[in-house]
Amino acid sequence: MTTSTVQPATVRPTAARPTAARPAAADEDARSRFYRVAAELLDEDPRIAVVLADIGADRFARSARAHPDRVVNVGIREQLLVGVTSGLALAGMRPLAHTFGSFLVERPFEQIKLDLNHQGLGAVLVSALGSYDWPAGGRTHMSPGDVALLDTLPDWTVHVPGHPDEAELLLRHAAAGEGLVYLRLSAQTNSTAQPVAPGRFLTVRQGTAESGTVVLAVGPMLDNVLAATDNLDVTVLYAATVRPFDGAALRAGTAGAGVADVVLVEPYLAGTSVPFAAEALADRPHRLLGLGVPRAELRRYGTMEEHIEAHGLDPASLRARISGWL
Amino acid sequence: MTVAEASDQAQSDALGYADLTRLMSLMTGDEKHTAAATSTLDALWVLYDRVLRVSPQTADHPDRDRFLLSKGHGPMAYYAVLAAKGFLDPAVLPGFGGYDSPLGHHPDRLLVPGVEIGSGSLGHGLPIAVGTALGLRARQRIRPDGSRPAVWVLIGDAELDEGSNHEAIAFAGAAGVEELRAVVIDNQSATHGWPGGIESRFRAAGWTAETVYGRDHGALLRAYRGGRPGSPHAVIAVVEPKD
């Protein structure tokens, strides 16, 4: 990797697209909220340690002076980032490890598998940039496969908050817990925070019982899904925690129909949660449509909004794809 | 019971160096072991017999010394030493590698008492050891006698090929992780070798380092007790070349 503490400058909303997903102001996005709340957690809880690989290190400068033993910047060494996280957990700490998703999950994946899962340890991994937050940076800083990769391992709780307030709630919940948690932060955000409870899908819009159609919006997809399904007879569920997958909520949402129709809209690799939805509906007739970031590399720069459109995740594209499928 | 008291008590009940060959033969059915199988035997024995402040009674004590076997393949010598020191019932040794056995051809920390990490894939132990040392420091673990728990990790010279180890060596030297102690078993099995010597790699990164003959218990003990405050310490234990 060659980029250090880059601040994406391409995530601001454009006035021309009022219905598109609206990123928060640069100083209020989920990533900035993480830096602020993690610093507070370091002050509040002596078990908390923050492990960095240069990314975000300047944002923890005060914390590093106040807690020199609990803010560890290993330099640009992502295998060591995860190994050190493992060792801190072995010593009884609650480590929060942070860098961009590409370098946190994809590059040191065997370390995640062996140093965390296989050792039977807990830790909180907090990523930034997501799938398309900084398209001008190119493929190197995109990680649409991160959740699918973690799905090859057991016991991960995966939070995909759609608003900085949700990110703070889920971060505090993860820091106070014991298990393996992946907190996936994006610059894309919904206009308002939802009253999320970790692990539960929320019913944001209720369709009629006969419809039996559920559109599940994951994290920052919610605003676009709500706009796309306006006046459609569907139930919209919202997931800020996507693992464990709340299959009971999906079953309840589709209970009234002979055939359950389920659309999953995720801000990472399309279809990532399809196996989990299929498992929840295994004993009843169902159809599944997984929408998200395609497997093929787009190989374009530009803005986040342009990539959301290119992936068909803007409101107009979503409406066409969902109503066409129904 | 403190770590030191429990260690003393355990020593009196335990088996000795002369028992290790028999214990290993319970796993392999072989009375004569190849150099590869025993490359770690003397380095492990001196550590467990004379250096590590840990015993079966203190295997979960927060102030115990940690030993992380990163070179997790060919762990018969390790299991034999653990059995001799009472961490492990010798009765489980004959099941080595079996479906119902806790003893795999790579150790699993969740299955074997006294084993700190599951290992076998190369290049994981040293980075984990760095984090463990930092974690013990952050938790301010200091024993009644004023000493701090040490974190020992054993790696092989070919394992040193893994880049993750170089991430850990560079960082630990720069950060002065003085509780960290690495033992490198050098049986000259690295494909491209280490021109200039393994010791020089550690020294260049700010470690103290010493090379000794890995069958000489006195030399091993002196090297284990070496080092200086403020630096991690490496002992390179040279044994017969891998055949």
Coordinates of C-alpha atoms in Angstrom, one line a residue:
Chain A
M1 CA 0.0 0.0 0.0
T2 CA 1.2 3.5 -0.7
T3 CA -1.5 5.7 0.8
S4 CA -1.4 6.6 4.4
T5 CA -3.9 8.8 6.2
V6 CA -5.8 9.9 3.1
Q7 CA -9.0 11.8 3.7
P8 CA -11.3 11.0 0.8
A9 CA -12.5 14.3 -0.7
T10 CA -15.0 12.7 -3.0
V11 CA -17.8 11.8 -0.6
R12 CA -19.7 15.1 -0.4
P13 CA -23.2 15.1 -1.7
T14 CA -23.9 16.9 -4.9
A15 CA -26.9 19.2 -5.1
A16 CA -27.9 17.6 -8.4
R17 CA -28.8 14.3 -6.8
P18 CA -31.0 15.1 -3.8
T19 CA -32.4 11.5 -3.6
A20 CA -29.0 9.8 -3.7
A21 CA -27.4 8.5 -0.5
R22 CA -26.2 11.5 1.5
P23 CA -22.8 11.3 3.1
A24 CA -22.4 13.2 6.3
A25 CA -20.1 16.2 6.5
A26 CA -16.5 15.0 6.4
D27 CA -15.9 15.7 10.1
E28 CA -19.1 13.8 11.1
D29 CA -18.9 10.5 9.2
A30 CA -18.7 7.2 10.9
R31 CA -15.0 6.9 10.7
S32 CA -14.5 10.3 12.5
R33 CA -17.0 9.2 15.0
F34 CA -15.0 6.0 15.6
Y35 CA -11.8 8.0 16.2
R36 CA -13.6 10.2 18.8
V37 CA -15.5 7.4 20.6
A38 CA -12.5 5.0 20.6
A39 CA -10.5 7.8 22.3
E40 CA -13.2 8.1 24.9
L41 CA -13.3 4.3 25.4
L42 CA -9.5 4.4 26.1
D43 CA -10.2 7.0 28.8
E44 CA -13.1 5.0 30.3
D45 CA -12.0 1.4 30.2
P46 CA -8.5 0.1 31.1
R47 CA -9.1 -3.1 29.1
I48 CA -9.4 -1.2 25.8
A49 CA -6.4 -1.0 23.5
V50 CA -6.3 0.5 20.0
V51 CA -4.1 -1.1 17.4
L52 CA -3.2 0.8 14.3
A53 CA -1.1 0.4 11.1
D54 CA -0.5 4.1 10.6
I55 CA -4.0 4.7 9.3
G56 CA -5.7 7.0 11.8
A57 CA -2.6 7.3 14.0
D58 CA -2.7 11.1 13.9
R59 CA -6.2 11.0 15.2
F60 CA -5.1 9.1 18.3
A61 CA -2.1 11.4 19.1
R62 CA -3.7 12.6 22.4
S63 CA -4.7 9.1 23.4
A64 CA -1.2 7.8 22.7
R65 CA 0.2 10.4 25.1
A66 CA -2.4 9.7 27.7
H67 CA -2.3 5.9 27.4
P68 CA 1.1 5.0 25.8
D69 CA 0.7 1.3 26.6
R70 CA -2.7 1.0 25.1
V71 CA -2.4 2.8 21.7
V72 CA -0.1 0.7 19.6
N73 CA 0.8 1.9 16.1
V74 CA 2.8 -1.0 14.4
G75 CA 3.5 1.0 11.3
I76 CA 2.5 -0.3 7.8
R77 CA 2.4 -3.9 9.0
E78 CA -1.0 -5.4 8.6
Q79 CA -0.1 -9.0 9.5
L80 CA 1.5 -7.7 12.7
L81 CA -1.6 -5.6 13.2
V82 CA -3.7 -8.7 13.6
G83 CA -1.1 -10.7 15.4
V84 CA -0.6 -8.0 18.0
T85 CA -4.4 -7.8 18.3
S86 CA -4.4 -11.5 19.1
G87 CA -1.6 -11.2 21.7
L88 CA -3.4 -8.3 23.4
A89 CA -6.5 -10.4 23.7
L90 CA -4.4 -13.3 25.0
A91 CA -3.2 -11.0 27.7
G92 CA -6.8 -10.1 28.7
M93 CA -7.2 -6.8 26.8
R94 CA -10.1 -5.8 24.6
P95 CA -8.3 -4.7 21.4
L96 CA -9.8 -2.5 18.7
A97 CA -7.9 -2.9 15.5
H98 CA -8.3 -0.4 12.7
T99 CA -7.3 0.3 9.2
F100 CA -8.9 0.3 5.7
G101 CA -10.9 -2.8 4.9
S102 CA -8.6 -4.0 2.2
F103 CA -5.7 -4.1 4.6
L104 CA -7.6 -5.2 7.7
V105 CA -9.5 -8.2 6.4
E106 CA -8.2 -9.1 2.9
R107 CA -4.4 -8.8 3.3
P108 CA -4.0 -10.5 6.6
F109 CA -6.9 -13.0 6.3
E110 CA -4.9 -16.0 7.5
Q111 CA -4.0 -14.0 10.7
I112 CA -7.7 -13.4 11.3
K113 CA -8.5 -17.1 10.8
L114 CA -5.7 -18.4 13.0
D115 CA -4.6 -15.7 15.4
L116 CA -8.2 -14.8 16.3
N117 CA -10.7 -17.6 15.4
H118 CA -8.4 -20.6 15.9
Q119 CA -7.0 -19.2 19.2
G120 CA -10.6 -18.8 20.5
L121 CA -10.0 -15.1 21.2
G122 CA -12.2 -12.0 20.9
A123 CA -11.4 -8.7 19.2
V124 CA -13.0 -5.8 17.4
L125 CA -11.9 -5.0 13.9
V126 CA -13.0 -1.6 12.6
S127 CA -12.6 -0.9 9.0
A128 CA -13.0 2.3 6.9
L129 CA -13.6 3.1 3.2
G130 CA -15.9 0.1 2.5
S131 CA -16.6 -0.8 -1.1
Y132 CA -16.6 2.5 -3.0
D133 CA -16.0 5.4 -0.5
W134 CA -12.9 6.6 -2.3
P135 CA -13.2 5.6 -6.0
A136 CA -10.5 8.0 -7.1
G137 CA -8.2 5.8 -5.0
G138 CA -9.0 2.9 -7.2
R139 CA -9.3 -0.8 -6.6
T140 CA -6.5 -0.9 -4.0
H141 CA -8.7 0.8 -1.4
M142 CA -12.0 -1.0 -2.1
S143 CA -13.0 -4.1 -0.1
P144 CA -16.4 -5.3 -1.4
G145 CA -15.5 -8.9 -0.4
D146 CA -14.7 -8.3 3.2
V147 CA -18.0 -9.6 4.7
A148 CA -18.0 -12.6 2.3
L149 CA -14.5 -13.5 3.5
L150 CA -15.5 -13.3 7.1
D151 CA -18.5 -15.5 6.3
T152 CA -16.0 -18.3 5.7
L153 CA -15.2 -18.2 9.5
P154 CA -17.5 -18.9 12.4
D155 CA -18.6 -16.6 15.3
W156 CA -18.2 -13.2 13.8
T157 CA -20.7 -10.4 14.6
V158 CA -20.7 -8.1 11.6
H159 CA -22.1 -4.5 12.1
V160 CA -22.7 -2.4 9.1
P161 CA -24.1 0.9 10.6
G162 CA -25.9 3.3 8.3
H163 CA -25.4 6.4 10.4
P164 CA -22.6 7.7 12.7
D165 CA -25.0 7.5 15.7
E166 CA -25.5 3.8 15.0
A167 CA -21.8 3.3 14.6
E168 CA -21.2 4.8 18.0
L169 CA -23.8 2.6 19.6
L170 CA -22.5 -0.5 18.0
L171 CA -18.9 0.4 18.8
R172 CA -19.6 0.9 22.4
H173 CA -21.6 -2.4 22.5
A174 CA -18.7 -4.2 20.8
A175 CA -16.1 -2.7 23.1
A176 CA -18.0 -3.8 26.2
G177 CA -18.4 -7.4 24.9
E178 CA -16.1 -10.4 24.5
G179 CA -16.5 -11.9 21.1
L180 CA -15.3 -11.3 17.5
V181 CA -16.8 -8.2 16.0
Y182 CA -16.3 -6.6 12.6
L183 CA -17.5 -3.0 12.5
R184 CA -17.7 -1.9 8.8
L185 CA -17.7 1.9 8.6
S186 CA -18.6 3.8 5.4
A187 CA -18.7 7.4 4.4
Q188 CA -22.1 6.7 2.9
T189 CA -24.8 7.4 5.4
N190 CA -28.6 7.5 5.8
S191 CA -30.3 10.8 6.6
T192 CA -31.4 9.7 10.1
A193 CA -30.2 7.1 12.6
Q194 CA -32.5 4.1 13.3
P195 CA -33.2 2.8 16.8
V196 CA -31.0 -0.2 16.2
A197 CA -30.6 -3.1 18.7
P198 CA -27.4 -5.1 18.0
G199 CA -28.3 -8.4 16.2
R200 CA -31.9 -7.5 15.4
F201 CA -33.4 -6.4 12.0
L202 CA -35.8 -3.5 12.3
T203 CA -39.1 -3.3 10.5
V204 CA -38.9 0.2 8.9
R205 CA -42.0 -0.1 6.6
Q206 CA -44.7 -2.7 6.9
G207 CA -46.3 -4.1 3.7
T208 CA -49.6 -6.0 3.7
A209 CA -49.7 -9.6 4.9
E210 CA -50.6 -10.8 1.5
S211 CA -47.6 -9.3 -0.1
G212 CA -45.1 -11.5 1.6
T213 CA -42.3 -9.4 0.0
V214 CA -39.4 -8.3 2.1
V215 CA -36.7 -5.9 1.0
L216 CA -33.8 -6.0 3.4
A217 CA -31.6 -2.9 3.4
V218 CA -28.2 -3.3 5.0
G219 CA -26.6 -0.2 6.6
P220 CA -26.2 2.7 4.3
M221 CA -28.5 1.2 1.7
L222 CA -31.6 2.2 3.7
D223 CA -32.4 5.6 2.3
N224 CA -32.0 4.4 -1.2
V225 CA -34.2 1.4 -0.6
L226 CA -36.9 3.4 1.0
A227 CA -36.9 5.8 -1.9
A228 CA -36.9 2.9 -4.4
T229 CA -39.8 1.1 -2.8
D230 CA -42.0 4.1 -2.2
N231 CA -45.7 3.0 -3.0
L232 CA -44.7 -0.6 -3.4
D233 CA -46.5 -3.1 -1.2
V234 CA -43.3 -4.5 0.4
T235 CA -42.0 -4.8 4.0
V236 CA -38.7 -3.0 4.4
L237 CA -36.4 -4.5 7.0
Y238 CA -33.2 -2.7 8.1
A239 CA -30.0 -4.5 9.3
A240 CA -27.3 -2.6 11.0
T241 CA -26.1 -5.9 12.3
V242 CA -26.0 -8.5 9.5
R243 CA -24.2 -11.3 11.3
P244 CA -25.7 -13.1 13.0
F245 CA -28.4 -12.9 10.4
D246 CA -31.8 -12.3 12.0
G247 CA -33.6 -15.1 10.2
A248 CA -36.6 -14.9 12.5
A249 CA -37.3 -11.3 11.4
L250 CA -37.1 -12.4 7.8
R251 CA -39.5 -15.3 8.4
A252 CA -41.9 -13.0 10.2
G253 CA -41.8 -10.5 7.4
T254 CA -42.7 -13.1 4.7
A255 CA -45.2 -15.1 6.8
G256 CA -48.3 -14.1 5.0
A257 CA -47.5 -15.3 1.5
G258 CA -47.5 -18.6 -0.3
V259 CA -44.1 -17.8 -1.8
A260 CA -41.8 -15.5 0.0
D261 CA -40.1 -12.9 -2.2
V262 CA -36.9 -11.5 -0.6
V263 CA -34.6 -8.8 -2.0
L264 CA -31.3 -8.2 -0.2
V265 CA -29.6 -4.9 -0.8
E266 CA -26.1 -4.8 0.6
P267 CA -23.3 -2.2 0.2
Y268 CA -20.7 -4.9 -0.5
L269 CA -20.5 -8.0 -2.8
A270 CA -23.9 -8.8 -4.2
G271 CA -25.5 -11.9 -2.8
T272 CA -23.3 -12.0 0.3
S273 CA -26.2 -12.7 2.6
V274 CA -28.2 -14.9 0.2
P275 CA -27.1 -18.2 1.8
F276 CA -28.2 -16.9 5.2
A277 CA -31.6 -15.9 3.9
A278 CA -32.0 -19.2 2.1
E279 CA -31.3 -21.0 5.3
A280 CA -33.9 -19.0 7.2
L281 CA -36.5 -19.8 4.5
A282 CA -35.4 -23.4 3.8
D283 CA -38.7 -24.9 4.7
R284 CA -40.9 -22.6 2.6
P285 CA -41.1 -21.7 -1.1
H286 CA -39.1 -18.6 -1.7
R287 CA -37.3 -16.5 -4.3
L288 CA -34.2 -14.5 -3.5
L289 CA -32.6 -11.5 -5.2
G290 CA -29.2 -10.3 -4.0
L291 CA -28.2 -6.8 -4.9
G292 CA -24.9 -5.1 -4.1
V293 CA -21.5 -4.5 -5.6
P294 CA -20.8 -6.8 -8.6
R295 CA -17.9 -9.3 -8.5
A296 CA -16.5 -7.7 -11.7
E297 CA -14.0 -4.9 -11.2
L298 CA -15.5 -1.6 -12.4
R299 CA -12.1 -0.1 -13.1
R300 CA -13.4 3.5 -12.9
Y301 CA -12.4 6.4 -10.7
G302 CA -14.8 9.3 -10.0
T303 CA -17.1 9.8 -6.9
M304 CA -18.9 7.5 -4.5
E305 CA -22.2 8.6 -6.1
E306 CA -21.1 7.6 -9.5
H307 CA -20.1 4.2 -8.2
I308 CA -23.4 3.7 -6.4
E309 CA -25.2 4.4 -9.7
A310 CA -22.8 2.2 -11.6
H311 CA -23.6 -0.7 -9.3
G312 CA -27.3 0.0 -9.7
L313 CA -27.7 0.9 -6.0
D314 CA -29.2 4.4 -6.5
P315 CA -33.0 4.8 -5.9
A316 CA -34.0 4.8 -9.6
S317 CA -31.9 1.7 -10.5
L318 CA -33.0 -0.2 -7.4
R319 CA -36.7 0.5 -8.1
A320 CA -36.3 -0.7 -11.7
R321 CA -34.5 -3.9 -10.6
I322 CA -36.8 -4.7 -7.7
S323 CA -40.1 -4.1 -9.4
G324 CA -38.9 -5.8 -12.5
W325 CA -38.0 -8.9 -10.5
L326 CA -41.3 -8.9 -8.5
Chain B
M1 CA 0.4 -20.0 45.6
T2 CA 2.7 -17.7 43.7
V3 CA 4.2 -18.6 40.3
A4 CA 7.6 -19.2 41.8
E5 CA 6.3 -21.5 44.7
A6 CA 4.2 -23.5 42.3
S7 CA 7.1 -23.9 40.0
D8 CA 9.3 -25.2 42.8
Q9 CA 6.7 -27.7 44.0
A10 CA 6.1 -29.0 40.5
Q11 CA 9.8 -29.5 39.8
S12 CA 10.1 -31.9 42.6
D13 CA 7.4 -34.2 41.2
A14 CA 8.4 -34.0 37.6
L15 CA 10.3 -36.2 35.3
G16 CA 13.8 -35.4 34.1
Y17 CA 15.7 -34.9 30.8
A18 CA 16.5 -38.6 30.7
D19 CA 12.8 -39.4 30.5
L20 CA 12.2 -37.4 27.3
T21 CA 13.3 -40.0 24.8
R22 CA 10.9 -42.5 26.3
L23 CA 8.1 -40.0 26.3
M24 CA 8.7 -39.2 22.7
S25 CA 8.7 -42.8 21.8
L26 CA 5.2 -43.1 23.2
M27 CA 4.1 -40.8 20.4
T28 CA 6.2 -42.2 17.6
G29 CA 7.0 -45.8 18.5
D30 CA 10.6 -44.8 17.7
E31 CA 13.4 -45.0 20.2
K32 CA 15.8 -43.1 18.0
H33 CA 14.6 -39.7 16.8
T34 CA 15.8 -37.8 13.8
A35 CA 17.4 -34.5 14.3
A36 CA 14.4 -32.7 12.9
A37 CA 12.1 -34.3 15.5
T38 CA 14.4 -33.3 18.3
S39 CA 15.8 -30.0 17.0
T40 CA 13.9 -28.1 19.7
L41 CA 14.3 -30.7 22.5
D42 CA 17.2 -29.2 24.4
A43 CA 16.2 -25.6 23.9
L44 CA 12.7 -26.4 25.3
W45 CA 14.0 -28.5 28.1
V46 CA 16.3 -25.8 29.4
L47 CA 13.5 -23.2 29.1
Y48 CA 11.0 -25.3 31.0
D49 CA 13.5 -26.7 33.5
R50 CA 15.4 -23.6 34.4
V51 CA 13.9 -20.4 33.0
L52 CA 10.1 -20.2 32.6
R53 CA 8.2 -19.3 35.7
V54 CA 5.1 -21.4 35.0
S55 CA 3.9 -24.7 36.3
P56 CA 0.8 -26.8 35.9
Q57 CA -0.6 -25.0 39.0
T58 CA 0.0 -21.6 37.5
A59 CA -0.8 -22.3 33.9
D60 CA -3.7 -19.8 34.0
H61 CA -2.1 -17.3 36.4
P62 CA -2.0 -13.9 34.9
D63 CA 1.6 -13.4 36.1
R64 CA 3.0 -16.6 34.6
D65 CA 5.7 -16.5 32.0
R66 CA 4.3 -17.3 28.6
F67 CA 5.9 -19.7 26.1
L68 CA 4.5 -19.6 22.6
L69 CA 5.6 -22.4 20.3
S70 CA 5.4 -20.8 16.9
K71 CA 7.3 -23.7 15.2
G72 CA 4.2 -25.9 15.7
H73 CA 5.1 -28.7 13.4
G74 CA 6.9 -31.7 14.8
P75 CA 5.7 -31.0 18.3
M76 CA 6.7 -34.3 19.9
A77 CA 9.6 -32.8 21.8
Y78 CA 7.2 -30.1 23.1
Y79 CA 4.6 -32.6 24.2
A80 CA 7.3 -34.7 25.9
V81 CA 8.6 -31.7 27.8
L82 CA 5.0 -30.7 28.8
A83 CA 4.4 -34.3 30.0
A84 CA 7.7 -34.4 31.9
K85 CA 6.8 -31.1 33.7
G86 CA 3.3 -32.3 34.6
F87 CA 1.2 -30.2 32.3
L88 CA 0.2 -33.2 30.3
D89 CA -0.7 -36.7 31.4
P90 CA 1.8 -39.1 29.7
A91 CA -1.1 -41.5 29.2
V92 CA -2.4 -39.3 26.3
L93 CA 0.9 -39.4 24.4
P94 CA 0.3 -42.7 22.6
G95 CA -2.9 -41.3 21.0
F96 CA -0.8 -38.7 19.2
G97 CA -2.6 -37.6 16.0
G98 CA -5.7 -39.7 16.7
Y99 CA -9.2 -38.6 16.3
D100 CA -9.9 -38.6 20.1
S101 CA -6.5 -37.3 21.1
P102 CA -5.9 -33.7 22.2
L103 CA -2.4 -34.0 20.6
G104 CA -2.3 -33.0 17.0
H105 CA 0.7 -32.8 14.7
H106 CA 0.2 -29.1 15.3
P107 CA -0.7 -28.1 18.9
D108 CA -4.1 -26.5 19.7
R109 CA -4.2 -24.2 22.8
L110 CA -7.8 -25.1 23.4
L111 CA -7.1 -28.8 23.6
V112 CA -3.7 -29.0 25.5
P113 CA -3.2 -27.7 29.0
G114 CA -0.3 -25.3 29.2
V115 CA -0.2 -24.6 25.5
E116 CA -0.5 -20.8 24.9
I117 CA -1.2 -20.7 21.2
G118 CA -2.4 -23.0 18.5
S119 CA 0.4 -23.1 15.9
G120 CA 1.7 -24.8 12.8
S121 CA 1.2 -22.2 10.1
L122 CA 4.5 -20.4 10.1
G123 CA 5.0 -16.8 11.0
H124 CA 2.2 -16.3 13.6
G125 CA 3.8 -16.8 16.9
L126 CA 6.2 -13.9 17.0
P127 CA 3.6 -11.3 16.1
I128 CA 1.2 -12.8 18.7
A129 CA 4.0 -12.7 21.3
V130 CA 4.6 -9.0 20.6
G131 CA 1.0 -8.3 21.3
T132 CA 1.0 -10.5 24.4
A133 CA 4.0 -8.7 25.8
L134 CA 2.3 -5.3 25.1
G135 CA -0.9 -6.5 26.7
L136 CA 0.8 -7.7 29.9
R137 CA 2.6 -4.3 30.0
A138 CA -0.7 -2.5 29.5
R139 CA -2.3 -4.5 32.3
Q140 CA 0.7 -3.6 34.5
R141 CA 1.4 -7.1 35.5
I142 CA 4.2 -7.0 38.0
R143 CA 5.0 -9.8 40.4
P144 CA 5.6 -9.4 44.1
D145 CA 9.4 -9.5 43.6
G146 CA 9.1 -6.6 41.1
S147 CA 9.7 -8.7 38.0
R148 CA 7.5 -8.7 34.9
P149 CA 6.2 -11.8 33.1
A150 CA 8.3 -12.7 30.2
V151 CA 6.9 -13.8 26.8
W152 CA 9.0 -16.4 25.1
V153 CA 8.5 -17.5 21.5
L154 CA 10.2 -20.3 19.6
I155 CA 10.6 -20.1 15.9
G156 CA 12.7 -22.0 13.3
D157 CA 15.3 -20.6 10.9
A158 CA 13.1 -21.4 7.9
E159 CA 10.1 -19.9 9.6
L160 CA 12.1 -16.7 9.6
D161 CA 11.4 -16.6 5.9
E162 CA 7.8 -15.5 6.6
G163 CA 7.5 -11.7 6.2
S164 CA 5.2 -11.5 9.2
N165 CA 8.2 -12.3 11.4
H166 CA 10.1 -9.4 9.9
E167 CA 7.2 -7.1 10.7
A168 CA 7.4 -8.2 14.3
I169 CA 11.2 -8.1 14.6
A170 CA 11.4 -4.5 13.2
F171 CA 8.5 -3.3 15.4
A172 CA 9.6 -5.0 18.6
G173 CA 13.1 -3.6 18.3
A174 CA 11.9 -0.1 17.6
A175 CA 9.4 -0.2 20.4
G176 CA 11.8 -1.7 22.9
V177 CA 9.5 -4.7 23.9
E178 CA 12.0 -5.9 26.5
E179 CA 9.6 -8.6 27.9
L180 CA 9.9 -10.4 24.5
R181 CA 12.4 -13.3 24.2
A182 CA 12.8 -15.2 20.9
V183 CA 14.5 -18.5 20.5
V184 CA 15.4 -19.4 16.9
I185 CA 16.2 -23.0 16.3
D186 CA 18.7 -22.9 13.4
N187 CA 18.9 -26.3 11.7
Q188 CA 19.8 -24.6 8.4
S189 CA 16.6 -25.4 6.8
A190 CA 15.8 -22.0 5.2
T191 CA 16.0 -22.5 1.4
H192 CA 18.0 -19.4 0.7
G193 CA 19.7 -19.2 4.1
W194 CA 20.5 -16.0 6.0
P195 CA 23.7 -14.4 4.7
G196 CA 25.4 -12.5 7.5
G197 CA 23.7 -14.7 10.1
I198 CA 20.4 -14.7 11.8
E199 CA 21.8 -12.9 14.9
S200 CA 22.7 -9.9 12.7
R201 CA 19.1 -9.6 11.5
F202 CA 17.9 -9.2 15.1
R203 CA 20.7 -6.9 16.1
A204 CA 20.1 -4.6 13.1
A205 CA 16.5 -4.2 14.4
G206 CA 17.6 -3.2 17.8
W207 CA 17.5 -6.5 19.6
T208 CA 20.2 -8.1 21.7
A209 CA 21.0 -11.4 20.3
E210 CA 23.3 -14.4 20.9
T211 CA 24.2 -17.5 19.0
V212 CA 24.9 -20.8 20.9
Y213 CA 25.1 -24.5 20.3
G214 CA 21.6 -25.7 20.7
R215 CA 22.6 -29.0 22.5
D216 CA 24.7 -27.2 25.2
H217 CA 22.4 -26.7 28.2
G218 CA 24.8 -24.5 30.0
A219 CA 25.3 -22.3 27.0
L220 CA 21.6 -22.1 26.3
L221 CA 20.9 -21.1 29.9
R222 CA 23.5 -18.3 29.9
A223 CA 22.1 -17.0 26.6
Y224 CA 18.6 -17.2 27.9
R225 CA 19.6 -15.0 30.8
G226 CA 21.3 -12.5 28.6
G227 CA 20.0 -9.3 27.0
R228 CA 19.7 -5.8 28.4
P229 CA 16.8 -3.6 29.7
G230 CA 14.9 -1.8 26.9
S231 CA 15.5 -4.4 24.2
P232 CA 13.9 -7.6 23.2
H233 CA 16.3 -10.5 23.2
A234 CA 16.9 -13.3 20.7
V235 CA 18.8 -16.6 21.2
I236 CA 19.8 -18.5 18.1
A237 CA 20.2 -22.1 19.0
V238 CA 22.2 -23.9 16.2
V239 CA 21.7 -27.6 15.9
E240 CA 22.6 -30.3 13.3
P241 CA 21.4 -29.5 9.8
K242 CA 18.0 -30.8 8.8
D243 CA 18.5 -34.0 6.8

